[in-house]
Amino acid sequence: TWMYIKMLGSSGLEAATAQAILNANYMANRLKGSYDVKFLGTNGQCAHEFILDINPIKKKAAKVLKEHGGSIVEADVAKRLIDYGFH
C-alpha cells in the first residue's frame, strides 16, 4: 500500500480516488433498477464502493434450488455481473 501511494504521488492518488468514486457511482446507478443499492449518502451517491441487497434473489432462488440441493450466494451474483461486463 505504501509503495502504491508513493508511486502515484499526490496528484496520481487524487486522480485514482476520483476515478474509483466515479466508477462506483456509475455501476451503482446502472444496477439500481435491478437491485436495491444499500447505504447511499444523502445525495444519493456512494464512495468508492457500494453494497447490493441480493436477499430477494436468494429467497426466490431458494424455492427452486432447494429441490436440487443448491443455493445462490453473493459470489455467484458477483461472478454473473462480471460475465455481463460489470467490473
mmCIF file of C-alpha atoms in Angstrom:
data_model
loop_
_atom_site.group_PDB
_atom_site.id
_atom_site.type_symbol
_atom_site.label_atom_id
_atom_site.label_comp_id
_atom_site.label_asym_id
_atom_site.label_seq_id
_atom_site.Cartn_x
_atom_site.Cartn_y
_atom_site.Cartn_z
ATOM 1 C CA THR A 1 0.000 0.000 0.000
ATOM 2 C CA TRP A 2 2.743 2.446 0.922
ATOM 3 C CA MET A 3 4.611 1.781 -2.333
ATOM 4 C CA TYR A 4 1.422 2.203 -4.376
ATOM 5 C CA ILE A 5 0.767 5.589 -2.761
ATOM 6 C CA LYS A 6 4.403 6.607 -3.161
ATOM 7 C CA MET A 7 4.422 5.633 -6.845
ATOM 8 C CA LEU A 8 1.221 7.533 -7.604
ATOM 9 C CA GLY A 9 2.242 10.669 -5.801
ATOM 10 C CA SER A 10 -0.229 13.256 -4.561
ATOM 11 C CA SER A 11 -1.812 14.084 -7.908
ATOM 12 C CA GLY A 12 -1.945 10.451 -9.036
ATOM 13 C CA LEU A 13 -3.571 9.367 -5.786
ATOM 14 C CA GLU A 14 -6.168 12.108 -6.136
ATOM 15 C CA ALA A 15 -6.890 11.080 -9.740
ATOM 16 C CA ALA A 16 -7.158 7.371 -8.822
ATOM 17 C CA THR A 17 -9.529 8.203 -5.969
ATOM 18 C CA ALA A 18 -11.723 10.372 -8.205
ATOM 19 C CA GLN A 19 -11.840 7.603 -10.833
ATOM 20 C CA ALA A 20 -12.777 4.971 -8.217
ATOM 21 C CA ILE A 21 -15.643 7.138 -6.929
ATOM 22 C CA LEU A 22 -16.854 7.850 -10.459
ATOM 23 C CA ASN A 23 -16.742 4.148 -11.398
ATOM 24 C CA ALA A 24 -18.590 3.026 -8.248
ATOM 25 C CA ASN A 25 -21.357 5.577 -8.758
ATOM 26 C CA TYR A 26 -21.674 4.665 -12.434
ATOM 27 C CA MET A 27 -22.054 0.963 -11.607
ATOM 28 C CA ALA A 28 -24.439 1.628 -8.704
ATOM 29 C CA ASN A 29 -26.666 3.714 -10.988
ATOM 30 C CA ARG A 30 -26.626 1.063 -13.721
ATOM 31 C CA LEU A 31 -27.655 -1.638 -11.250
ATOM 32 C CA LYS A 32 -30.117 0.468 -9.231
ATOM 33 C CA GLY A 33 -33.162 -0.635 -11.207
ATOM 34 C CA SER A 34 -32.421 -4.337 -10.802
ATOM 35 C CA TYR A 35 -31.038 -4.398 -7.261
ATOM 36 C CA ASP A 36 -31.536 -2.422 -4.083
ATOM 37 C CA VAL A 37 -28.364 -0.390 -3.549
ATOM 38 C CA LYS A 38 -27.782 -0.022 0.194
ATOM 39 C CA PHE A 39 -26.245 2.775 2.236
ATOM 40 C CA LEU A 40 -26.139 5.623 -0.259
ATOM 41 C CA GLY A 41 -25.375 9.073 1.065
ATOM 42 C CA THR A 42 -27.927 11.850 1.441
ATOM 43 C CA ASN A 43 -27.035 12.970 -2.086
ATOM 44 C CA GLY A 44 -27.818 9.504 -3.460
ATOM 45 C CA GLN A 45 -24.188 8.698 -4.163
ATOM 46 C CA CYS A 46 -21.687 6.212 -2.794
ATOM 47 C CA ALA A 47 -17.971 6.482 -2.132
ATOM 48 C CA HIS A 48 -15.547 4.090 -3.863
ATOM 49 C CA GLU A 49 -17.741 1.020 -3.312
ATOM 50 C CA PHE A 50 -21.390 0.091 -2.825
ATOM 51 C CA ILE A 51 -23.491 -2.764 -1.467
ATOM 52 C CA LEU A 52 -26.250 -4.560 -3.341
ATOM 53 C CA ASP A 53 -29.047 -6.314 -1.464
ATOM 54 C CA ILE A 54 -29.435 -9.715 -3.110
ATOM 55 C CA ASN A 55 -31.706 -11.198 -0.431
ATOM 56 C CA PRO A 56 -34.781 -11.063 -2.707
ATOM 57 C CA ILE A 57 -32.896 -13.064 -5.352
ATOM 58 C CA LYS A 58 -31.638 -15.558 -2.784
ATOM 59 C CA LYS A 59 -35.141 -16.098 -1.396
ATOM 60 C CA LYS A 60 -36.693 -16.518 -4.822
ATOM 61 C CA ALA A 61 -33.972 -18.900 -5.965
ATOM 62 C CA ALA A 62 -34.096 -20.884 -2.722
ATOM 63 C CA LYS A 63 -37.543 -22.202 -3.590
ATOM 64 C CA VAL A 64 -36.346 -23.566 -6.921
ATOM 65 C CA LEU A 65 -32.846 -24.648 -5.969
ATOM 66 C CA LYS A 66 -33.828 -26.294 -2.679
ATOM 67 C CA GLU A 67 -35.334 -29.168 -4.639
ATOM 68 C CA HIS A 68 -31.963 -29.702 -6.326
ATOM 69 C CA GLY A 69 -29.774 -29.146 -3.261
ATOM 70 C CA GLY A 70 -28.313 -25.852 -4.454
ATOM 71 C CA SER A 71 -28.281 -22.239 -3.396
ATOM 72 C CA ILE A 72 -27.169 -18.818 -4.579
ATOM 73 C CA VAL A 73 -24.532 -16.867 -2.674
ATOM 74 C CA GLU A 74 -23.091 -13.389 -3.117
ATOM 75 C CA ALA A 75 -20.116 -14.679 -5.108
ATOM 76 C CA ASP A 76 -22.497 -16.202 -7.674
ATOM 77 C CA VAL A 77 -24.098 -12.822 -8.305
ATOM 78 C CA ALA A 78 -20.710 -11.079 -8.422
ATOM 79 C CA LYS A 79 -19.387 -13.568 -10.975
ATOM 80 C CA ARG A 80 -22.506 -13.215 -13.106
ATOM 81 C CA LEU A 81 -22.198 -9.426 -13.079
ATOM 82 C CA ILE A 82 -18.623 -9.812 -14.312
ATOM 83 C CA ASP A 83 -19.920 -12.108 -17.078
ATOM 84 C CA TYR A 84 -22.171 -9.244 -18.187
ATOM 85 C CA GLY A 85 -19.358 -6.680 -18.192
ATOM 86 C CA PHE A 86 -19.834 -5.104 -14.750
ATOM 87 C CA HIS A 87 -16.281 -4.926 -13.426
#
